[in-house]
Amino acid sequence: MNQFLKDLPKKAKEKHSENKKYFAKLRKRTPKNIDYVMQDLHEAEFANTDCLSCANCCKTTGPLFTNSDIERIAKHLRCKPQIFIKKYLKIDEDNDYVLQQVPCTFLAADNYCSIYEVRPKACKEFPHTNRKKFQQISSHTLKNVAICPAAYNIVEAMKKSVAFK
């Protein structure tokens, strides 16, 4: 896993142009069953993937925090939402709340999340490969394949499963 993770950004960069073209075709000619195909590919990959052995998403990127995420996490931490924001978050260039720093403050040395049961929606859904209307988030997926080995593998399997001529 460590070597694959180390090579992942390079592999993703090598596949970027190919993946971008593939997703453009997918948006133009979306198969009716794409949501089912993606769900199956996602489940198959995560049946063999241990996120705790990686946690690269938590180490390299930060999620967006919605207002409901902030309220839920602040309540869990027994503080007011404004205190939580001040202590952990900042507003990014898109005017969204994001972590002040990465790796994530809530990531422990053993790759466990200290707020796992109340984690942000973006964390729960990452890498978003089983999302309905998957083809609409291809720009996110292009970024995620460089971060998440599972996302990389799912996209590679998808290109074989849903081939265009």
Coordinates of N, CA, C and O in Angstrom, one line a residue:
M1 N 0.8 -1.2 0.0 CA 0.0 0.0 0.0 C 0.9 1.3 0.0 O 0.6 2.2 -0.7
N2 N 1.9 1.3 0.8 CA 2.8 2.5 0.9 C 3.4 2.9 -0.4 O 3.4 4.0 -0.8
Q3 N 3.9 1.9 -1.2 CA 4.5 2.2 -2.5 C 3.4 2.7 -3.5 O 3.6 3.7 -4.2
F4 N 2.3 2.0 -3.5 CA 1.2 2.5 -4.4 C 0.8 3.9 -4.0 O 0.6 4.7 -4.9
L5 N 0.6 4.2 -2.7 CA 0.2 5.5 -2.3 C 1.3 6.5 -2.7 O 1.0 7.7 -3.1
K6 N 2.5 6.2 -2.6 CA 3.6 7.1 -2.9 C 3.6 7.4 -4.4 O 3.9 8.5 -4.9
D7 N 3.3 6.4 -5.2 CA 3.3 6.5 -6.7 C 1.9 7.1 -7.2 O 1.9 7.4 -8.4
L8 N 0.9 7.2 -6.4 CA -0.4 7.5 -6.8 C -0.5 8.9 -7.5 O -1.1 9.0 -8.6
P9 N 0.1 10.0 -7.0 CA 0.0 11.2 -7.7 C 0.6 11.2 -9.1 O 0.0 11.7 -10.1
K10 N 1.7 10.5 -9.3 CA 2.3 10.3 -10.6 C 1.4 9.5 -11.5 O 1.2 9.8 -12.7
K11 N 0.9 8.4 -11.0 CA 0.0 7.5 -11.8 C -1.2 8.3 -12.3 O -1.7 8.2 -13.4
A12 N -1.8 9.1 -11.3 CA -3.0 9.9 -11.6 C -2.7 11.0 -12.7 O -3.5 11.2 -13.6
K13 N -1.5 11.6 -12.6 CA -1.1 12.6 -13.5 C -0.9 12.0 -14.9 O -1.4 12.5 -15.9
E14 N -0.4 10.8 -15.0 CA -0.2 10.0 -16.3 C -1.6 9.7 -16.9 O -1.7 9.7 -18.1
K15 N -2.6 9.4 -16.1 CA -3.9 9.1 -16.6 C -4.8 10.3 -16.7 O -5.9 10.1 -17.2
H16 N -4.4 11.4 -16.3 CA -5.3 12.6 -16.2 C -5.9 12.9 -17.6 O -7.2 13.1 -17.6
S17 N -5.2 13.0 -18.6 CA -5.7 13.4 -19.9 C -6.7 12.3 -20.4 O -7.8 12.6 -20.9
E18 N -6.3 11.0 -20.2 CA -7.2 9.9 -20.6 C -8.5 9.9 -19.8 O -9.6 9.8 -20.4
N19 N -8.4 10.2 -18.5 CA -9.6 10.2 -17.7 C -10.5 11.4 -18.0 O -11.7 11.3 -18.0
K20 N -9.9 12.5 -18.3 CA -10.6 13.7 -18.6 C -11.4 13.5 -19.9 O -12.6 13.8 -20.0
K21 N -10.8 12.9 -20.9 CA -11.5 12.6 -22.2 C -12.6 11.5 -21.9 O -13.7 11.7 -22.4
Y22 N -12.3 10.6 -21.1 CA -13.3 9.5 -20.7 C -14.6 10.2 -20.1 O -15.7 9.9 -20.5
F23 N -14.3 11.0 -19.1 CA -15.4 11.7 -18.4 C -16.2 12.6 -19.3 O -17.4 12.7 -19.2
A24 N -15.6 13.2 -20.3 CA -16.3 14.1 -21.2 C -17.2 13.2 -22.1 O -18.4 13.6 -22.3
K25 N -16.8 12.0 -22.5 CA -17.6 11.1 -23.2 C -18.8 10.6 -22.3 O -19.9 10.5 -22.8
L26 N -18.4 10.3 -21.1 CA -19.5 9.8 -20.2 C -20.6 10.8 -20.0 O -21.8 10.5 -19.9
R27 N -20.2 12.1 -19.9 CA -21.3 13.2 -19.7 C -22.1 13.3 -21.0 O -23.3 13.5 -20.9
K28 N -21.5 13.1 -22.1 CA -22.3 13.2 -23.4 C -23.2 12.0 -23.6 O -24.3 12.1 -24.2
R29 N -22.7 10.8 -23.3 CA -23.4 9.5 -23.5 C -23.5 8.7 -22.3 O -23.0 7.6 -22.2
T30 N -24.2 9.2 -21.3 CA -24.3 8.6 -20.0 C -25.2 7.3 -20.1 O -26.3 7.4 -20.5
P31 N -24.6 6.2 -19.8 CA -25.5 5.0 -19.8 C -26.6 5.1 -18.7 O -26.4 5.7 -17.6
K32 N -27.7 4.5 -19.0 CA -28.9 4.6 -18.1 C -28.6 3.9 -16.7 O -29.1 4.3 -15.7
N33 N -27.7 2.9 -16.8 CA -27.4 2.2 -15.6 C -26.2 2.6 -14.8 O -25.7 1.9 -14.0
I34 N -25.7 3.8 -15.1 CA -24.4 4.2 -14.5 C -24.4 4.2 -13.0 O -23.4 3.9 -12.4
D35 N -25.5 4.6 -12.4 CA -25.5 4.7 -10.9 C -25.4 3.3 -10.4 O -24.7 3.1 -9.4
Y36 N -26.0 2.3 -11.0 CA -25.9 0.9 -10.5 C -24.5 0.3 -10.8 O -23.9 -0.3 -9.9
V37 N -23.9 0.7 -11.9 CA -22.5 0.2 -12.2 C -21.6 0.8 -11.2 O -20.7 0.1 -10.6
M38 N -21.7 2.1 -10.9 CA -20.8 2.8 -10.0 C -21.0 2.2 -8.6 O -20.0 2.0 -7.8
Q39 N -22.2 1.9 -8.2 CA -22.4 1.4 -6.9 C -21.7 0.0 -6.7 O -21.1 -0.3 -5.7
D40 N -21.9 -0.8 -7.8 CA -21.2 -2.1 -7.8 C -19.7 -2.0 -7.7 O -19.0 -2.7 -6.9
L41 N -19.1 -1.1 -8.5 CA -17.7 -1.0 -8.5 C -17.2 -0.4 -7.2 O -16.2 -0.9 -6.7
H42 N -17.9 0.5 -6.6 CA -17.6 1.1 -5.3 C -17.6 0.0 -4.2 O -16.6 -0.1 -3.5
E43 N -18.7 -0.8 -4.2 CA -18.8 -1.8 -3.2 C -17.7 -2.9 -3.3 O -17.1 -3.3 -2.3
A44 N -17.4 -3.3 -4.6 CA -16.4 -4.3 -4.8 C -15.0 -3.7 -4.4 O -14.2 -4.5 -3.7
E45 N -14.7 -2.5 -4.7 CA -13.4 -1.9 -4.3 C -13.3 -1.8 -2.7 O -12.3 -2.2 -2.1
F46 N -14.3 -1.3 -2.1 CA -14.3 -1.1 -0.7 C -14.4 -2.4 0.1 O -14.1 -2.4 1.3
A47 N -14.8 -3.5 -0.5 CA -14.8 -4.8 0.2 C -13.3 -5.2 0.4 O -13.0 -6.0 1.3
N48 N -12.4 -4.7 -0.4 CA -11.0 -5.0 -0.3 C -10.1 -3.9 0.1 O -8.9 -4.0 0.0
T49 N -10.7 -2.7 0.5 CA -9.9 -1.6 0.9 C -10.0 -1.3 2.3 O -11.2 -1.2 2.8
D50 N -8.9 -1.1 3.0 CA -8.9 -0.7 4.4 C -8.5 0.8 4.5 O -7.3 1.1 4.4
C51 N -9.4 1.7 4.6 CA -9.1 3.1 4.7 C -8.2 3.4 5.9 O -7.4 4.4 5.8
L52 N -8.2 2.7 6.9 CA -7.3 2.9 8.1 C -5.9 2.7 7.8 O -5.0 3.2 8.5
S53 N -5.6 1.9 6.8 CA -4.2 1.7 6.4 C -3.7 2.8 5.5 O -2.5 2.8 5.2
C54 N -4.5 3.7 5.1 CA -4.1 4.8 4.2 C -4.4 6.1 4.9 O -3.4 6.8 5.2
A55 N -5.6 6.6 4.9 CA -6.0 7.9 5.5 C -5.4 9.0 4.7 O -5.3 10.1 5.3
N56 N -5.0 8.8 3.5 CA -4.4 9.9 2.7 C -5.3 11.1 2.5 O -4.9 12.2 2.5
C57 N -6.6 10.8 2.4 CA -7.6 11.9 2.3 C -7.5 12.9 3.5 O -7.4 14.1 3.3
C58 N -7.4 12.3 4.7 CA -7.3 13.1 5.9 C -5.9 13.8 6.1 O -5.8 14.8 6.7
K59 N -4.9 13.2 5.5 CA -3.6 13.7 5.6 C -3.3 14.8 4.6 O -2.4 15.6 4.8
T60 N -4.0 14.8 3.5 CA -3.6 15.7 2.4 C -4.6 16.7 2.0 O -4.3 17.7 1.3
T61 N -5.9 16.5 2.3 CA -6.9 17.4 1.9 C -7.9 17.6 3.1 O -7.9 16.9 4.0
G62 N -8.6 18.7 3.0 CA -9.6 19.0 4.0 C -11.0 19.0 3.4 O -11.2 19.5 2.3
P63 N -12.0 18.6 4.1 CA -13.4 18.6 3.6 C -14.0 20.0 3.8 O -13.5 20.8 4.5
L64 N -15.1 20.2 3.0 CA -15.9 21.3 3.3 C -16.8 21.0 4.5 O -17.2 19.9 4.7
F65 N -17.1 22.0 5.3 CA -18.0 21.9 6.4 C -19.2 22.7 6.2 O -19.2 23.9 6.0
T66 N -20.4 22.0 6.2 CA -21.6 22.7 6.0 C -22.0 23.2 7.4 O -21.5 22.8 8.4
N67 N -23.1 24.1 7.4 CA -23.5 24.6 8.7 C -24.0 23.5 9.6 O -23.8 23.5 10.8
S68 N -24.7 22.5 9.0 CA -25.2 21.4 9.9 C -24.0 20.5 10.4 O -24.0 20.0 11.5
D69 N -22.9 20.4 9.6 CA -21.7 19.7 10.1 C -21.1 20.4 11.3 O -20.8 19.8 12.3
I70 N -21.0 21.7 11.1 CA -20.5 22.6 12.2 C -21.3 22.5 13.5 O -20.7 22.2 14.5
E71 N -22.6 22.5 13.3 CA -23.5 22.4 14.5 C -23.3 21.1 15.2 O -23.2 21.0 16.4
R72 N -23.3 20.0 14.4 CA -23.3 18.6 14.9 C -21.9 18.4 15.6 O -21.9 17.9 16.7
I73 N -20.8 18.8 15.0 CA -19.5 18.5 15.5 C -19.3 19.4 16.8 O -18.8 18.9 17.8
A74 N -19.7 20.7 16.7 CA -19.6 21.5 17.9 C -20.4 21.0 19.1 O -19.8 20.9 20.2
K75 N -21.5 20.5 18.8 CA -22.3 19.9 19.9 C -21.6 18.7 20.5 O -21.5 18.5 21.7
H76 N -21.0 17.8 19.6 CA -20.3 16.7 20.0 C -19.1 17.1 20.9 O -18.7 16.4 21.9
L77 N -18.4 18.2 20.5 CA -17.2 18.7 21.2 C -17.6 19.5 22.4 O -16.7 20.1 23.1
R78 N -18.9 19.7 22.6 CA -19.5 20.5 23.7 C -18.9 22.0 23.7 O -18.4 22.5 24.7
C79 N -19.1 22.5 22.5 CA -18.7 24.0 22.4 C -19.7 24.6 21.4 O -20.5 24.0 20.8
K80 N -19.7 25.9 21.4 CA -20.6 26.7 20.5 C -20.0 26.6 19.1 O -18.8 26.6 18.9
P81 N -20.9 26.6 18.1 CA -20.5 26.6 16.7 C -19.4 27.7 16.4 O -18.4 27.4 15.7
Q82 N -19.6 28.9 16.9 CA -18.6 29.9 16.6 C -17.2 29.6 17.2 O -16.2 30.0 16.6
I83 N -17.2 29.0 18.3 CA -15.9 28.6 19.0 C -15.3 27.5 18.1 O -14.1 27.6 17.9
F84 N -16.1 26.5 17.6 CA -15.5 25.5 16.8 C -14.9 26.1 15.5 O -13.8 25.8 15.1
I85 N -15.7 27.0 14.9 CA -15.2 27.7 13.7 C -13.9 28.4 13.9 O -12.9 28.2 13.2
K86 N -13.9 29.2 15.0 CA -12.7 30.0 15.3 C -11.4 29.1 15.6 O -10.3 29.4 15.1
K87 N -11.7 27.9 16.2 CA -10.6 27.1 16.6 C -10.0 26.2 15.5 O -8.8 26.0 15.4
Y88 N -11.0 25.8 14.6 CA -10.6 24.7 13.6 C -10.7 25.1 12.1 O -10.1 24.5 11.3
L89 N -11.6 26.1 11.8 CA -11.9 26.4 10.4 C -11.5 27.7 9.9 O -11.1 28.6 10.7
K90 N -11.5 27.8 8.6 CA -11.3 29.1 7.9 C -12.2 29.1 6.7 O -12.8 28.1 6.3
I91 N -12.4 30.3 6.1 CA -13.2 30.4 4.9 C -12.2 30.4 3.7 O -11.3 31.2 3.7
D92 N -12.5 29.6 2.7 CA -11.6 29.5 1.6 C -12.0 30.5 0.5 O -13.0 31.3 0.7
E93 N -11.4 30.4 -0.6 CA -11.6 31.3 -1.8 C -13.0 31.2 -2.4 O -13.5 32.1 -3.0
D94 N -13.7 30.0 -2.1 CA -15.1 29.8 -2.6 C -16.1 30.2 -1.5 O -17.3 29.9 -1.7
N95 N -15.6 30.8 -0.4 CA -16.5 31.2 0.7 C -17.1 30.0 1.4 O -18.2 30.1 2.0
D96 N -16.3 28.9 1.4 CA -16.7 27.7 2.2 C -15.9 27.5 3.4 O -14.7 27.9 3.4
Y97 N -16.4 26.9 4.4 CA -15.7 26.6 5.6 C -14.8 25.3 5.3 O -15.3 24.3 4.9
V98 N -13.5 25.4 5.6 CA -12.6 24.3 5.5 C -11.7 24.3 6.7 O -11.6 25.3 7.4
L99 N -10.9 23.2 6.8 CA -10.0 23.2 8.0 C -8.9 24.2 7.8 O -8.5 24.5 6.7
Q100 N -8.4 24.7 9.0 CA -7.3 25.7 9.0 C -6.0 25.0 8.5 O -5.1 25.7 8.0
Q101 N -5.9 23.7 8.7 CA -4.7 23.0 8.4 C -4.9 21.6 8.0 O -6.0 21.0 8.4
V102 N -4.0 21.0 7.3 CA -4.0 19.6 7.0 C -2.6 19.1 7.4 O -1.7 19.9 7.3
P103 N -2.5 17.9 7.9 CA -3.5 16.9 8.1 C -4.6 17.3 9.0 O -4.4 18.2 9.8
C104 N -5.7 16.6 8.9 CA -6.9 16.9 9.7 C -6.5 16.9 11.2 O -5.9 15.9 11.7
T105 N -7.0 17.9 11.9 CA -6.8 18.0 13.4 C -7.3 16.8 14.1 O -6.8 16.4 15.2
F106 N -8.4 16.2 13.5 CA -9.1 15.1 14.2 C -8.5 13.7 13.9 O -9.0 12.7 14.3
L107 N -7.5 13.7 13.0 CA -6.9 12.4 12.7 C -5.8 12.0 13.7 O -4.9 12.8 14.0
A108 N -6.0 10.8 14.3 CA -5.0 10.3 15.3 C -3.9 9.6 14.6 O -3.9 9.3 13.4
A109 N -2.8 9.3 15.3 CA -1.6 8.7 14.8 C -1.9 7.3 14.2 O -1.3 6.8 13.3
D110 N -3.0 6.6 14.7 CA -3.4 5.3 14.2 C -4.3 5.4 13.1 O -4.9 4.4 12.7
N111 N -4.5 6.6 12.5 CA -5.4 6.9 11.4 C -6.9 6.8 11.7 O -7.8 6.8 10.8
Y112 N -7.2 6.7 13.0 CA -8.6 6.8 13.4 C -9.0 8.3 13.5 O -8.2 9.1 13.9
C113 N -10.3 8.5 13.3 CA -10.8 9.9 13.4 C -11.5 10.0 14.7 O -12.4 9.2 15.1
S114 N -11.1 11.1 15.4 CA -11.7 11.3 16.8 C -13.1 11.8 16.8 O -13.8 11.7 17.8
I115 N -13.6 12.2 15.6 CA -15.0 12.6 15.5 C -15.7 11.8 14.5 O -16.7 12.3 13.9
Y116 N -15.3 10.6 14.3 CA -15.8 9.7 13.2 C -17.3 9.7 13.2 O -18.0 9.8 12.1
E117 N -18.0 9.5 14.3 CA -19.4 9.3 14.4 C -20.2 10.6 14.0 O -21.3 10.5 13.6
V118 N -19.5 11.7 14.0 CA -20.2 13.0 13.7 C -19.4 13.7 12.6 O -19.6 14.9 12.4
R119 N -18.5 13.0 11.9 CA -17.7 13.6 10.8 C -18.5 14.4 9.8 O -19.7 14.1 9.6
P120 N -17.8 15.3 9.1 CA -18.6 16.0 8.0 C -19.1 15.1 6.9 O -18.6 14.1 6.6
K121 N -20.2 15.6 6.3 CA -20.8 14.8 5.2 C -19.8 14.5 4.1 O -19.8 13.5 3.6
A122 N -18.9 15.5 3.8 CA -17.9 15.3 2.8 C -17.0 14.1 3.1 O -16.6 13.4 2.2
C123 N -16.7 14.0 4.4 CA -15.9 12.8 4.8 C -16.6 11.5 4.7 O -16.1 10.5 4.2
K124 N -17.9 11.5 5.1 CA -18.7 10.3 5.0 C -18.8 9.8 3.6 O -18.8 8.6 3.3
E125 N -18.9 10.7 2.6 CA -19.2 10.4 1.2 C -17.9 10.2 0.4 O -18.0 9.7 -0.7
F126 N -16.8 10.6 0.9 CA -15.5 10.5 0.1 C -15.2 9.0 -0.2 O -15.4 8.2 0.6
P127 N -14.8 8.7 -1.4 CA -14.4 9.5 -2.5 C -15.5 9.8 -3.5 O -15.3 10.2 -4.6
H128 N -16.8 9.7 -3.1 CA -17.9 10.0 -3.9 C -18.1 9.2 -5.1 O -18.8 9.6 -6.0
T129 N -17.6 8.0 -5.1 CA -17.7 7.1 -6.3 C -19.0 6.3 -6.3 O -19.2 5.7 -7.3
N130 N -19.8 6.4 -5.3 CA -21.1 5.7 -5.3 C -22.2 6.7 -5.3 O -23.3 6.4 -5.1
R131 N -21.9 8.0 -5.6 CA -22.9 9.0 -5.6 C -23.8 8.9 -6.9 O -23.3 8.6 -8.0
K132 N -25.1 9.2 -6.7 CA -26.0 9.2 -7.8 C -25.6 10.3 -8.8 O -25.0 11.4 -8.4
K133 N -25.8 10.1 -10.1 CA -25.4 11.0 -11.1 C -23.9 11.3 -11.0 O -23.4 12.5 -11.1
F134 N -23.2 10.2 -10.8 CA -21.7 10.3 -10.7 C -21.0 11.1 -11.7 O -20.1 11.9 -11.5
Q135 N -21.5 11.0 -13.0 CA -20.9 11.7 -14.1 C -20.9 13.3 -13.9 O -20.1 14.0 -14.5
Q136 N -21.7 13.8 -13.0 CA -21.8 15.2 -12.8 C -20.6 15.7 -11.9 O -20.4 17.0 -11.8
I137 N -19.9 14.9 -11.3 CA -18.9 15.3 -10.4 C -17.5 14.8 -10.9 O -16.6 14.7 -10.1
S138 N -17.4 14.7 -12.2 CA -16.1 14.2 -12.7 C -14.9 15.1 -12.4 O -13.8 14.6 -12.2
S139 N -15.1 16.4 -12.3 CA -14.0 17.2 -11.9 C -13.4 16.9 -10.5 O -12.2 16.9 -10.3
H140 N -14.3 16.5 -9.6 CA -13.9 16.1 -8.2 C -13.2 14.8 -8.3 O -12.2 14.5 -7.7
T141 N -13.7 13.9 -9.1 CA -13.2 12.5 -9.3 C -11.8 12.6 -9.8 O -10.9 11.9 -9.4
L142 N -11.5 13.5 -10.8 CA -10.2 13.7 -11.4 C -9.2 14.1 -10.3 O -8.0 13.6 -10.3
K143 N -9.6 14.9 -9.3 CA -8.7 15.2 -8.2 C -8.6 14.1 -7.2 O -7.5 13.8 -6.7
N144 N -9.7 13.4 -7.0 CA -9.7 12.3 -6.0 C -8.8 11.1 -6.4 O -8.3 10.4 -5.5
V145 N -8.7 10.8 -7.7 CA -7.9 9.7 -8.1 C -6.4 9.9 -7.7 O -5.7 8.9 -7.6
A146 N -6.0 11.1 -7.5 CA -4.6 11.4 -7.1 C -4.4 11.3 -5.6 O -3.3 11.3 -5.1
I147 N -5.5 11.2 -4.9 CA -5.5 11.2 -3.4 C -5.9 9.8 -2.8 O -5.2 9.4 -1.9
C148 N -6.8 9.2 -3.4 CA -7.4 8.0 -2.9 C -7.1 6.8 -3.8 O -7.6 6.7 -4.9
P149 N -6.4 5.8 -3.3 CA -6.1 4.6 -4.1 C -7.4 3.9 -4.6 O -7.5 3.4 -5.7
A150 N -8.4 3.9 -3.7 CA -9.7 3.2 -4.1 C -10.4 4.0 -5.2 O -10.9 3.3 -6.2
A151 N -10.4 5.3 -5.2 CA -10.9 6.1 -6.3 C -10.2 5.8 -7.6 O -10.8 5.6 -8.7
Y152 N -8.9 5.7 -7.5 CA -8.1 5.4 -8.7 C -8.5 4.1 -9.3 O -8.7 3.9 -10.5
N153 N -8.6 3.1 -8.4 CA -8.9 1.7 -8.8 C -10.3 1.7 -9.4 O -10.6 1.0 -10.4
I154 N -11.3 2.4 -8.8 CA -12.7 2.4 -9.3 C -12.7 3.0 -10.7 O -13.4 2.5 -11.5
V155 N -12.0 4.1 -10.9 CA -12.1 4.7 -12.2 C -11.4 3.8 -13.2 O -12.0 3.7 -14.4
E156 N -10.4 3.2 -12.9 CA -9.8 2.2 -13.8 C -10.7 1.1 -14.2 O -10.9 0.7 -15.3
A157 N -11.4 0.5 -13.2 CA -12.4 -0.5 -13.4 C -13.6 0.0 -14.2 O -14.1 -0.7 -15.0
M158 N -14.0 1.2 -13.9 CA -15.1 1.8 -14.6 C -14.8 2.0 -16.1 O -15.7 1.7 -16.9
K159 N -13.6 2.3 -16.5 CA -13.2 2.5 -17.9 C -13.3 1.2 -18.6 O -13.6 1.1 -19.8
K160 N -13.0 0.1 -17.9 CA -13.1 -1.3 -18.5 C -14.6 -1.7 -18.6 O -15.0 -2.3 -19.5
S161 N -15.4 -1.3 -17.5 CA -16.8 -1.8 -17.4 C -17.7 -1.0 -18.3 O -18.6 -1.5 -18.9
V162 N -17.5 0.3 -18.4 CA -18.3 1.2 -19.3 C -17.4 1.8 -20.3 O -16.8 2.9 -20.2
A163 N -17.2 1.0 -21.4 CA -16.2 1.4 -22.4 C -16.9 2.1 -23.6 O -18.1 1.9 -23.9
F164 N -16.2 3.1 -24.1 CA -16.7 3.9 -25.3 C -15.8 3.6 -26.5 O -14.6 3.4 -26.3
K165 N -16.4 3.6 -27.6 CA -15.6 3.3 -28.9 C -15.3 4.6 -29.5 O -15.9 5.6 -29.4

